[in-house]
Coordinates of C-alpha atoms and ligand atoms in Angstrom, one line a residue:
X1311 CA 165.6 86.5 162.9
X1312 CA 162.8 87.8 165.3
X1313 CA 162.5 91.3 166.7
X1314 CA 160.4 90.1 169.9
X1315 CA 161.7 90.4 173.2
X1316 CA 161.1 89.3 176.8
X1317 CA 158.1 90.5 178.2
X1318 CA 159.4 93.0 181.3
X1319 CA 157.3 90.6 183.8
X1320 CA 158.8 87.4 183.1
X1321 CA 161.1 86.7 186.2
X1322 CA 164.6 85.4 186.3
X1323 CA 164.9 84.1 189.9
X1324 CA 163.8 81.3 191.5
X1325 CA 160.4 80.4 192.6
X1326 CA 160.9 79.3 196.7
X1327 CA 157.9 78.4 198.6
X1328 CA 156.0 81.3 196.7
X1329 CA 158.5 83.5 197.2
X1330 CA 160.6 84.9 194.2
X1331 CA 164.5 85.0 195.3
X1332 CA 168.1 85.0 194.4
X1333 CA 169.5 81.0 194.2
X1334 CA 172.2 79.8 196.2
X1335 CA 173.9 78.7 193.2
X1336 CA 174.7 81.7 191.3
X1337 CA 173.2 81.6 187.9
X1338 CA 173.2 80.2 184.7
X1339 CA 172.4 81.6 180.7
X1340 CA 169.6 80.8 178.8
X1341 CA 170.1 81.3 175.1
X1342 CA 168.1 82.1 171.8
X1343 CA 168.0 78.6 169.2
X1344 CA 167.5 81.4 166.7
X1345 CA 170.2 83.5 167.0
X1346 CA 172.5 81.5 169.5
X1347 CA 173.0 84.6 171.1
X1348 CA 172.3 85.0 175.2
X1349 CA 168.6 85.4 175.9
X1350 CA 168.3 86.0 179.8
X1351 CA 170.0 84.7 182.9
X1352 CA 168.5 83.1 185.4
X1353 CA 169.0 81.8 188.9
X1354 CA 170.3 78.4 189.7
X1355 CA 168.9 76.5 192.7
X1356 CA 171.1 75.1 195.1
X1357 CA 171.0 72.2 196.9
X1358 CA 169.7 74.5 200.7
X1359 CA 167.0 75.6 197.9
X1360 CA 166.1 72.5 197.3
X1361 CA 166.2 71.6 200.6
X1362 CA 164.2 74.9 202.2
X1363 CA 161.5 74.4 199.3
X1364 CA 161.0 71.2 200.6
X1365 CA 160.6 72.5 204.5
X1366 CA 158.4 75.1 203.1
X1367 CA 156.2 72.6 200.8
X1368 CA 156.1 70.3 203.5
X1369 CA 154.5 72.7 206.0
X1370 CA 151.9 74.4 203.6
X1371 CA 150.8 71.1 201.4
X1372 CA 148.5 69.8 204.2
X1373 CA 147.1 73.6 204.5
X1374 CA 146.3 73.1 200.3
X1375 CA 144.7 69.5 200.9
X1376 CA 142.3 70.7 203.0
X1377 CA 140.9 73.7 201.3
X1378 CA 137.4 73.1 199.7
X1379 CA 137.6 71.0 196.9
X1380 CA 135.8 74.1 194.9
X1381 CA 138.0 76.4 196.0
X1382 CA 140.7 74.4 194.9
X1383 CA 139.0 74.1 191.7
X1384 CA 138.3 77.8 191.2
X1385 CA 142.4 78.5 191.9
X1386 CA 143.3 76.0 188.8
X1387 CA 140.4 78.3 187.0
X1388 CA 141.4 81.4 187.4
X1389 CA 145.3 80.0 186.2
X1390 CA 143.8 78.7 182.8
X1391 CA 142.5 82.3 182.2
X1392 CA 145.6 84.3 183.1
X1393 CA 146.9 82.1 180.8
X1394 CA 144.7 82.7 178.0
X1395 CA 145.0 86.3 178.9
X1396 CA 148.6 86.7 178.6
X1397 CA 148.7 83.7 175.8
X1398 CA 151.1 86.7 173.6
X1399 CA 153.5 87.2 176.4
X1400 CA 153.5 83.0 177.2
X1401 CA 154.5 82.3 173.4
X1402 CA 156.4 84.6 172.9
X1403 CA 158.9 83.7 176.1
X1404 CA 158.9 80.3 174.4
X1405 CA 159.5 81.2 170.9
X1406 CA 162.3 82.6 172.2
X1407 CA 163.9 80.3 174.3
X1408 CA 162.6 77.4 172.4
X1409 CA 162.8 78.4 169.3
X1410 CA 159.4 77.3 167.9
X1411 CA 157.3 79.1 165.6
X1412 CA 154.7 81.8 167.3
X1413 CA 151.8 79.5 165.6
X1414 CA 153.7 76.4 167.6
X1415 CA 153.7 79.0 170.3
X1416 CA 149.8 80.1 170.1
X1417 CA 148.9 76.7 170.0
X1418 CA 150.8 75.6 172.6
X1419 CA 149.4 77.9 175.2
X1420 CA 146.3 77.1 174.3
X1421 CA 146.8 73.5 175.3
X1422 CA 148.8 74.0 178.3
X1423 CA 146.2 76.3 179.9
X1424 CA 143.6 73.8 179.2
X1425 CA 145.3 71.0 181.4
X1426 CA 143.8 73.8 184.7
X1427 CA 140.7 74.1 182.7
X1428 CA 140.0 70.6 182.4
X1429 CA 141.7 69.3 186.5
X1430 CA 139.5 72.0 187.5
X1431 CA 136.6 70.3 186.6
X1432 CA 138.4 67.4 188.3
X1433 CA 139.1 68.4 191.5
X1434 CA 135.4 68.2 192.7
X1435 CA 135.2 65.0 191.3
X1436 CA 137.5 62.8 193.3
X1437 CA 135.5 59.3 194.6
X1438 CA 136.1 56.5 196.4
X1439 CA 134.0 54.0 196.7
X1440 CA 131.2 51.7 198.6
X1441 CA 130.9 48.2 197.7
X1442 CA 129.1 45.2 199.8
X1443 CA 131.9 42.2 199.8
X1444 CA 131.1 39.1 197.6
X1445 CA 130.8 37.2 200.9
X1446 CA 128.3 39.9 202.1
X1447 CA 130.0 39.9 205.8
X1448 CA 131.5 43.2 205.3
X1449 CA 131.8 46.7 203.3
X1450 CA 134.4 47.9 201.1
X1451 CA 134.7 51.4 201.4
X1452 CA 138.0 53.9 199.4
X1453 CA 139.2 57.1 200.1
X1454 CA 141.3 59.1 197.8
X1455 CA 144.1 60.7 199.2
X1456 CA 147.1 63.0 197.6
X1457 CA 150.6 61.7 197.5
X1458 CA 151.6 64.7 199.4
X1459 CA 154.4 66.4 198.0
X1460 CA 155.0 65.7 194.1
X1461 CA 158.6 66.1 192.2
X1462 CA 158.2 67.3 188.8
X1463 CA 161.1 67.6 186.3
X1464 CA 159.7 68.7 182.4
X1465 CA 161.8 68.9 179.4
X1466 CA 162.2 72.0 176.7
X1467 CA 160.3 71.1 174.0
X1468 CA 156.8 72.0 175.6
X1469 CA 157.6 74.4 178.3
X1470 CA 154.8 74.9 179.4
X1471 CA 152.4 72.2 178.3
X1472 CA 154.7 69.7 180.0
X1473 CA 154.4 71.8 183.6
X1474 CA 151.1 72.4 183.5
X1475 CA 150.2 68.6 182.3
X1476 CA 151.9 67.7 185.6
X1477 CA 150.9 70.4 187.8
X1478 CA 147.6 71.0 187.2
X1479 CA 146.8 67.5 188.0
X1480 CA 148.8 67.4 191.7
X1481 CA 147.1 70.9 192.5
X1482 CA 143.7 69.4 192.0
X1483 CA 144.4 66.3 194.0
X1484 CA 145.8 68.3 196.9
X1485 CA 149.7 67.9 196.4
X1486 CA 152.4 70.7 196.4
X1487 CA 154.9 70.3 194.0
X1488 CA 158.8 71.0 193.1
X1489 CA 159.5 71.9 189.2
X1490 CA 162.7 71.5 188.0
X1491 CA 162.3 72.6 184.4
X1492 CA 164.6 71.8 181.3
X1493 CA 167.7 74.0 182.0
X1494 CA 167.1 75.3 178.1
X1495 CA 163.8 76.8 179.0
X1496 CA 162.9 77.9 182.1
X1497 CA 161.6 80.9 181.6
X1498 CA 158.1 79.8 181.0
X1499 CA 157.9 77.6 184.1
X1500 CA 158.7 80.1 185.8
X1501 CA 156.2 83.2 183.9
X1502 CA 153.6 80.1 184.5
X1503 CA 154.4 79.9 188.6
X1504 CA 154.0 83.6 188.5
X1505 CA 150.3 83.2 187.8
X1506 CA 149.7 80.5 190.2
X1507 CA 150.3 82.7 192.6
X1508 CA 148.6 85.5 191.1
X1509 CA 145.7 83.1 191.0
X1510 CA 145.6 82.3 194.9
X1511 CA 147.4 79.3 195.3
X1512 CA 148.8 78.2 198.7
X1513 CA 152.3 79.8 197.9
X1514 CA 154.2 77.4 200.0
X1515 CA 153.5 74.6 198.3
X1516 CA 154.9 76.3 194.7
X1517 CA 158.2 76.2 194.0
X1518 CA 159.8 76.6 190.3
X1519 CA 163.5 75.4 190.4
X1520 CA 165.7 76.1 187.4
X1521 CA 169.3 74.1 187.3
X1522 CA 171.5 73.0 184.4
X1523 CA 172.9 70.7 187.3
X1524 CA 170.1 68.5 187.3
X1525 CA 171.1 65.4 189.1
X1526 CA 172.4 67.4 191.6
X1527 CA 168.8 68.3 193.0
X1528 CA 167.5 65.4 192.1
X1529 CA 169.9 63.5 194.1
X1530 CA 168.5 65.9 197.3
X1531 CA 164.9 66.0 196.8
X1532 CA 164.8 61.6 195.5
X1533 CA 166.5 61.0 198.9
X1534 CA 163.8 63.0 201.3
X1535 CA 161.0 60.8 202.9
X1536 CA 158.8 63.9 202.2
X1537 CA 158.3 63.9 198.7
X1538 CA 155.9 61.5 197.6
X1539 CA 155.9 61.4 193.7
X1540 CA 158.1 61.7 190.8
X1541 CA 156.4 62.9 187.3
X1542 CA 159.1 62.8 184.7
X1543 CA 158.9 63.5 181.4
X1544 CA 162.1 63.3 178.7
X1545 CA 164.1 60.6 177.5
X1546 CA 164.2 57.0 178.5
X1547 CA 167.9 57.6 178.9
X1548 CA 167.3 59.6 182.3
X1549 CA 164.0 58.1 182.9
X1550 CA 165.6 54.7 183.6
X1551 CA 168.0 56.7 186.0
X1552 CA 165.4 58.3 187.8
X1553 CA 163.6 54.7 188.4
X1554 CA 166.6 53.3 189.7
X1555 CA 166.6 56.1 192.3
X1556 CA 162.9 55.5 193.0
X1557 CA 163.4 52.2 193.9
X1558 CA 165.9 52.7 196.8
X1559 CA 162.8 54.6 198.2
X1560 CA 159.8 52.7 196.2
X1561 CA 158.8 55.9 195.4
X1562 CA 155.7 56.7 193.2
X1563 CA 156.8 57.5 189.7
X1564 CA 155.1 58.1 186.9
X1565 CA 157.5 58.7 183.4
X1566 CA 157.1 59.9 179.9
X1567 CA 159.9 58.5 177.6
X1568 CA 160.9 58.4 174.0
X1569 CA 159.1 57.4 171.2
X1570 CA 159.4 56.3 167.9
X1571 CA 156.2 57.1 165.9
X1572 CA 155.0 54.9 163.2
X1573 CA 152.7 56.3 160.8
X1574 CA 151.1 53.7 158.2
X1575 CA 149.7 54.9 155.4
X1576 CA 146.8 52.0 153.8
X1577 CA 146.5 51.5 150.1
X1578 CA 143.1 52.6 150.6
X1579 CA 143.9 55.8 152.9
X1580 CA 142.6 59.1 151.6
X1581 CA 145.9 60.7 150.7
X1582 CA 145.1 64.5 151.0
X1583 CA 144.1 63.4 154.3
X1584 CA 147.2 61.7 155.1
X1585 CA 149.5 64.1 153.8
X1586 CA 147.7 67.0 156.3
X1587 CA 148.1 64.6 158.8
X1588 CA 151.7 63.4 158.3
X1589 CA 152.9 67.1 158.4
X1590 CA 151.2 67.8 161.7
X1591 CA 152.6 64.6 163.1
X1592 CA 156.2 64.9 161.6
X1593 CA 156.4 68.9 161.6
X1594 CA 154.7 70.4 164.6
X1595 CA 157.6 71.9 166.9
X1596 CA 160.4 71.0 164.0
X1597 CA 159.6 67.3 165.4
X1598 CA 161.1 67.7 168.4
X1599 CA 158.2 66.0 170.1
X1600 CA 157.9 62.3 171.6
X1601 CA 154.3 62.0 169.3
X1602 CA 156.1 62.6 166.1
X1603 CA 156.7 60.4 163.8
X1604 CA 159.7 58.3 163.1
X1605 CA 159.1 56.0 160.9
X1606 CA 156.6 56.3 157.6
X1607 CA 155.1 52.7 156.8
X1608 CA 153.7 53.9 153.8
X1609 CA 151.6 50.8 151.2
X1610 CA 153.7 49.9 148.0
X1611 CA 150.7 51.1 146.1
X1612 CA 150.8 54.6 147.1
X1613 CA 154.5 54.8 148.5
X1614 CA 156.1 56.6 145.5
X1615 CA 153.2 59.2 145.4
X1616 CA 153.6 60.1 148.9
X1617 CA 157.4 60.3 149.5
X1618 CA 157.2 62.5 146.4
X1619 CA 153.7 65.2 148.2
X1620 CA 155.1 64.5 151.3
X1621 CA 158.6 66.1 150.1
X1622 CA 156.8 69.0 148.1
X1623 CA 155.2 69.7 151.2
X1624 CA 157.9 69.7 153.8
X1625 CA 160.3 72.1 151.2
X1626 CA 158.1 74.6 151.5
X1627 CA 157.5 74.2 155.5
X1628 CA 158.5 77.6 157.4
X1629 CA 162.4 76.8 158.7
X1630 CA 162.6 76.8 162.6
X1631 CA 165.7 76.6 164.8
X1632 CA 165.8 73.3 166.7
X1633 CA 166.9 73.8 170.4
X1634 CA 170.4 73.9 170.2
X1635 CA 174.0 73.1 168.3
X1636 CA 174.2 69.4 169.7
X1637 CA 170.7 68.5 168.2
X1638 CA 171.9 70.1 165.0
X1639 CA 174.8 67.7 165.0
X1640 CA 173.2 64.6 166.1
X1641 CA 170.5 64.7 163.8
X1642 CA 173.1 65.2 161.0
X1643 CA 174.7 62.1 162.2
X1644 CA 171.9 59.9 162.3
X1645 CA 170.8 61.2 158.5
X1646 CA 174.2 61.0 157.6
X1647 CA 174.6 57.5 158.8
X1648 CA 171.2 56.6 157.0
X1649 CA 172.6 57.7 153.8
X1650 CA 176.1 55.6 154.0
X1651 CA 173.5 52.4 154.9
X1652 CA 171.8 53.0 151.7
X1653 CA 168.8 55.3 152.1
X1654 CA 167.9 57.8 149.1
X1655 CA 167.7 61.5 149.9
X1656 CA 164.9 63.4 148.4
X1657 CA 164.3 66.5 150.3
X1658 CA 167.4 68.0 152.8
X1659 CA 170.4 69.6 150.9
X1660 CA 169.1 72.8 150.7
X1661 CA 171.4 75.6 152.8
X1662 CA 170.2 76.9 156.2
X1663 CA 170.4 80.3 157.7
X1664 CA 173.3 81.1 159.9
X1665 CA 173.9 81.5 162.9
X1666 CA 171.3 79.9 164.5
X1667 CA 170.8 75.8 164.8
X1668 CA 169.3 75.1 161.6
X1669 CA 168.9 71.6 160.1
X1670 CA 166.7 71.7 156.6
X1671 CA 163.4 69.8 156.4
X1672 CA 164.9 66.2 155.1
X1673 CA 162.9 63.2 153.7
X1674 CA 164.4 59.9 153.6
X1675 CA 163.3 57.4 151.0
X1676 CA 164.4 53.5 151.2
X1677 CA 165.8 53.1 154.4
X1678 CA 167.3 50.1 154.8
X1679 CA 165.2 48.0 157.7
X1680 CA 168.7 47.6 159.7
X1681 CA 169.7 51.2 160.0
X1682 CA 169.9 52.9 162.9
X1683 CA 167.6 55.9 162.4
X1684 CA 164.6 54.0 162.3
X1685 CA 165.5 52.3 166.2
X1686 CA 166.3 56.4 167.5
X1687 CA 164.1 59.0 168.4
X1688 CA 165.1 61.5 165.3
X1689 CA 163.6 64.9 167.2
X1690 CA 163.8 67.0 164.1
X1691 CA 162.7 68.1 160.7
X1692 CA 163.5 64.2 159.4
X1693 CA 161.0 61.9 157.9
X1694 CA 162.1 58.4 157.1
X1695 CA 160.2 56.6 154.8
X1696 CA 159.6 52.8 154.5
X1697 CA 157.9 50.8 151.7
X1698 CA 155.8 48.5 152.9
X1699 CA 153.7 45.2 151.5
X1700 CA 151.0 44.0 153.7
X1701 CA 149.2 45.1 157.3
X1702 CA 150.9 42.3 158.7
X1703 CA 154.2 43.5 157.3
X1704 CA 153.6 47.2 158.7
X1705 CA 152.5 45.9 162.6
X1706 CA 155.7 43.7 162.5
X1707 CA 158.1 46.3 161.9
X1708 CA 155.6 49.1 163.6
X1709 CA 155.8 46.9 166.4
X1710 CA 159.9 45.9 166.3
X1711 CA 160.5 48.9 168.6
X1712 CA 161.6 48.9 172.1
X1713 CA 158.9 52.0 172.3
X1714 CA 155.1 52.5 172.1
X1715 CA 154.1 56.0 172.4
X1716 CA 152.4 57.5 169.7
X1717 CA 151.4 56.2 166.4
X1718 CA 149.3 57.2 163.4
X1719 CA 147.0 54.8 160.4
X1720 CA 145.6 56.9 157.5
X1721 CA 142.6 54.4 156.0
X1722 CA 139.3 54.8 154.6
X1723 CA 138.4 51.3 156.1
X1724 CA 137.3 52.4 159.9
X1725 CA 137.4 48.4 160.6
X1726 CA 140.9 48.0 159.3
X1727 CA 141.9 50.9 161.4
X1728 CA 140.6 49.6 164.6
X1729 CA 142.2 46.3 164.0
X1730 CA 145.6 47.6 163.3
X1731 CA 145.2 50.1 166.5
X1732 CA 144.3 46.9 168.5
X1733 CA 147.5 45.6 167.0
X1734 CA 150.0 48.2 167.3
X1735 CA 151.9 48.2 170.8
X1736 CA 151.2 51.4 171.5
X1737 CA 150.0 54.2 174.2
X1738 CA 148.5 56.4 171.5
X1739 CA 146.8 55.9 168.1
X1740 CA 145.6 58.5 165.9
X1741 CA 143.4 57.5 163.6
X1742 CA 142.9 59.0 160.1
X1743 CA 144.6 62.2 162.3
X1744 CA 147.9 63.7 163.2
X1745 CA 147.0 65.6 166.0
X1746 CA 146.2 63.0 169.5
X1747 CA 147.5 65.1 172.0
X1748 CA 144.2 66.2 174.4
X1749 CA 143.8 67.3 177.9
X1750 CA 140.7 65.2 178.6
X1751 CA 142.5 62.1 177.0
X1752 CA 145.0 59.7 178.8
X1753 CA 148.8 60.6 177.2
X1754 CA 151.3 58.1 177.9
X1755 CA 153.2 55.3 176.3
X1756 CA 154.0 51.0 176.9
X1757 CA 157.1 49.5 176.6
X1758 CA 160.3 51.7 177.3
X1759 CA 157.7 55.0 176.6
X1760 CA 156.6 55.0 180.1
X1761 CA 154.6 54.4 183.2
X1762 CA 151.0 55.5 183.8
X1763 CA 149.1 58.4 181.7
X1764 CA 148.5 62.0 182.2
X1765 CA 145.7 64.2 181.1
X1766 CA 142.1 62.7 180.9
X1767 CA 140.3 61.1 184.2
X1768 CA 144.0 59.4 184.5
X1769 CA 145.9 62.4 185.4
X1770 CA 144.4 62.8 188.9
X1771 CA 145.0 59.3 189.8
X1772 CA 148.4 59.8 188.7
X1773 CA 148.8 62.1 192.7
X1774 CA 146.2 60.1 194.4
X1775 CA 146.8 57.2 196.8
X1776 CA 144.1 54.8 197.9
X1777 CA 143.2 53.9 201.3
X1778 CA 140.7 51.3 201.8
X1779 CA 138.6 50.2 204.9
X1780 CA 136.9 47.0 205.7
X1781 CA 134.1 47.7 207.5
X1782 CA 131.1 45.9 209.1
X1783 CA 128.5 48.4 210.6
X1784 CA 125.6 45.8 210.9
X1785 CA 125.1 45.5 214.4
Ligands
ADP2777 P1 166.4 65.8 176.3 O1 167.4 64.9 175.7 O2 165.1 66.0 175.6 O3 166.9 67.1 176.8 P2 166.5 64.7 179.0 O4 165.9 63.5 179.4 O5 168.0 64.8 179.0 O6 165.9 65.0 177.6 O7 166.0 66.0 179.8 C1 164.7 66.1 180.3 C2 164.7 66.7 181.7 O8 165.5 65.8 182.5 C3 165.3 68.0 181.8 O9 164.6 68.8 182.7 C4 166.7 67.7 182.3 O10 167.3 68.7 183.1 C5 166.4 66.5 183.2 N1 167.6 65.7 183.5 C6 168.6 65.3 182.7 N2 169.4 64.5 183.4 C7 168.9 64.3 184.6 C8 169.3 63.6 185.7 N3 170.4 62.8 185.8 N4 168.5 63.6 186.8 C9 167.4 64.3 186.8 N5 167.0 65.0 185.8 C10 167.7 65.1 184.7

């Protein structure tokens, strides 16, 4: 399907202290979506990996913290144009272990590269405060200070948006860091720790550990009384593991879980509008993204007119892989138990190339409020659409989800949007837009979609801890 192949500079090993090496345990395949076929194989940490990173991060993150905070700042620069530079070589390692689109790809460098651009221009901006008490007998003064050593494990969908949404922000506030990404796609974690060094980084405090045994170092690196943070992003499934493991330590975690996107579509929404958006929200990275939408909420007086452009649309969408055969086969079971519940197929039966882990662009009309695919995170080419009376009757069932991560209102009334984005329990709203993902904007979710935000004047605060003083200096 593609003729591209691995740039020659992309490495395979591990990423040790700044030091590229061999892995303790052996290695492990990475393969192509597209073709199923092997891609590259790459080094498995083991657990004295884990453990020497940790010596090694330990040692050199003080050594980081106290460089200037402009030099600091310049570092993070200079990353966010080494990856603009080599923006072909980044997309094109993750259209090929991802499987997404080079215009997915493009984009997505663009975006990850600007998380350095935008914490560099945070890293000389770290306060604290002076504040005279309200009794006036003392001073309140704050120091910022970073949580030291930060554990960051990413998930395949971004690969590198997800690492540099995490490590940009620990670099600027003084932290070293252990990345453990997604054993799918590791490849670009690994091409991205490759120009943090490149860049000047204190190499000590960079390691880039790829496992498909991921509990295994996490069990090693949770239980250490040096690591100070866990940044998580994936599925609520192993997010809720990884808090139970942070509370035998009351460790510092932030998390970025499922979703389950509503998009409601007003009577009064402009439809053209709606439909650009809705294909951006639903079909950006195949929808294998926590922002994209699950559920349509679309207004009985337009429904039949969008379920019918919204189809057109989607059938002619370019068909990408999704990451692998088990995503194939559980998002054919959750559309396949959607039909036997009652729902109406209008897009979807179409044949897919082989080999490779297809599933067809599939819209869903009439789903049946009970059924199970609108309570799931889909993470594919699906859109499920729901006819729907009222505002009122779009929060409720907007709102009947155990998440609240990203959501989307198409209207022409901005007043009616701002009172349904007040409504919506919710991290995210884009309104009258299917694109909210921004590096100067807090991301994160409510509900079982997570704990604190990253990106935007959150992120830093995300690896900073506060210390404050009373003090009374009048004589
Ligand atoms: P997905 O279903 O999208 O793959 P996961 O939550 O399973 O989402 O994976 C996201 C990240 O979490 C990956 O880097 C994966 O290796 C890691 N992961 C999976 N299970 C565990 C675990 N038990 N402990 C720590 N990390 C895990």
């Amino acid at each position: 399907m593609t003729m591209s192949s691995l740039p020659s500079w992309i490495p395979t090993q591990l990423l040790l202290g700044g030091e590229w090496v061999d892995g303790s345990g052996g290695s492990f395949v990475v393969n192509d979506p597209s073709t199923e076929a092997p891609l590259a194989t790459v080094q498995r940490a083991g657990v004295a990996d884990v453990r020497k990173a940790i010596d090694l991060a330990a040692e050199a993150q003080p050594k980081w913290a106290a460089r200037a905070p402009r030099e600091r700042a310049e570092v993070l620069r200079a990353v966010f144009e080494a990856m603009i530079e080599r923006r072909d070589d980044l997309a094109t390692v993750m259209m090929l272990e991802n499987g997404k689109s080079m215009t997915d790809a493009l984009g997505e460098v663009a975006y990850a590269a600007e998380f350095f651009r935008w914490f560099s221009e945070e890293t000389v901006r770290i306060g604290g405060e002076l504040r005279t008490a309200p009794s006036g007998a003392n001073r309140i003064v704050t120091f910022r200070k970073p949580v030291g050593l930060a554990y960051l494990i990413t998930p395949w969908n971004f690969p590198a948006a997800m690492a540099t949404r995490k490590i940009a922000p620990a670099l600027a506030a003084g932290c070293g860091f252990l990345l453990k990404p997604a054993e799918e796609t590791p490849l670009t974690a690994l091409a991205v720790g490759q120009l943090l060094l490149d860049a000047g980084v204190e190499p000590g405090i960079v390691s880039v550990l790829p496992t498909d045994r991921p509990a295994e170092m996490t069990d090693v690196v949770m239980a250490d009384a040096r690591v100070g943070k866990i940044s998580f992003t994936g599925s609520t499934q192993v997010g809720r593991i990884l808090l139970r493991q942070s509370a035998d330590r009351v460790l510092n975690a932030s998390m970025e879980l499922g979703g389950n996107g509503p998009f409601i579509v007003c009577e009064d929404a402009d439809l053209d509008a709606a439909l650009e958006g809705a294909l951006i929200a639903k079909m950006r990275n195949g929808g294998q993204a926590c922002t994209a939408v699950n559920r349509f909420l679309v207004h009985d007086a337009v429904y039949d007119e969008f379920v019918a452009r919204l189809s057109e649309a989607m059938g002619q969408w370019e068909i990408r892989p999704v990451i692998n055969r088990v995503a194939v086969d559980r998002i054919a079971g959750a559309v396949d138990e959607a039909l036997s519940a009652g729902a109406r197929r209008v897009l979807g039966e179409g044949s897919v190339p082989t080999p490779g882990c297809f599933y067809p662009a599939t819209v869903l009309a009439d789903v049946p409020s009970d059924a199970r695919i609108l309570r799931d995170e889909i993470f594919g080419p699906v859109a499920v659409c729901v006819r729907v009376k009222s505002d009122d009757d779009a929060i409720g069932i907007a709102n009947s989800s155990d998440y609240g991560l990203a959501s989307y209102i198409y209207t022409r009334d901005l007043a009616r949007g701002l009172r349904l984005s007040e409504a919506l329990e919710v991290g995210m709203v884009g309104l009258n837009r299917g694109l909210i993902s921004d590096p100067a904007a807090p991301f994160g979710g409510v509900k079982q979609s997570g704990l604190g935000r990253e990106g935007g004047f959150d992120g830093i605060d995300e690896f900073l801890e506060t210390t404050y003083v009373s003090v009374n200096w009048e004589g």
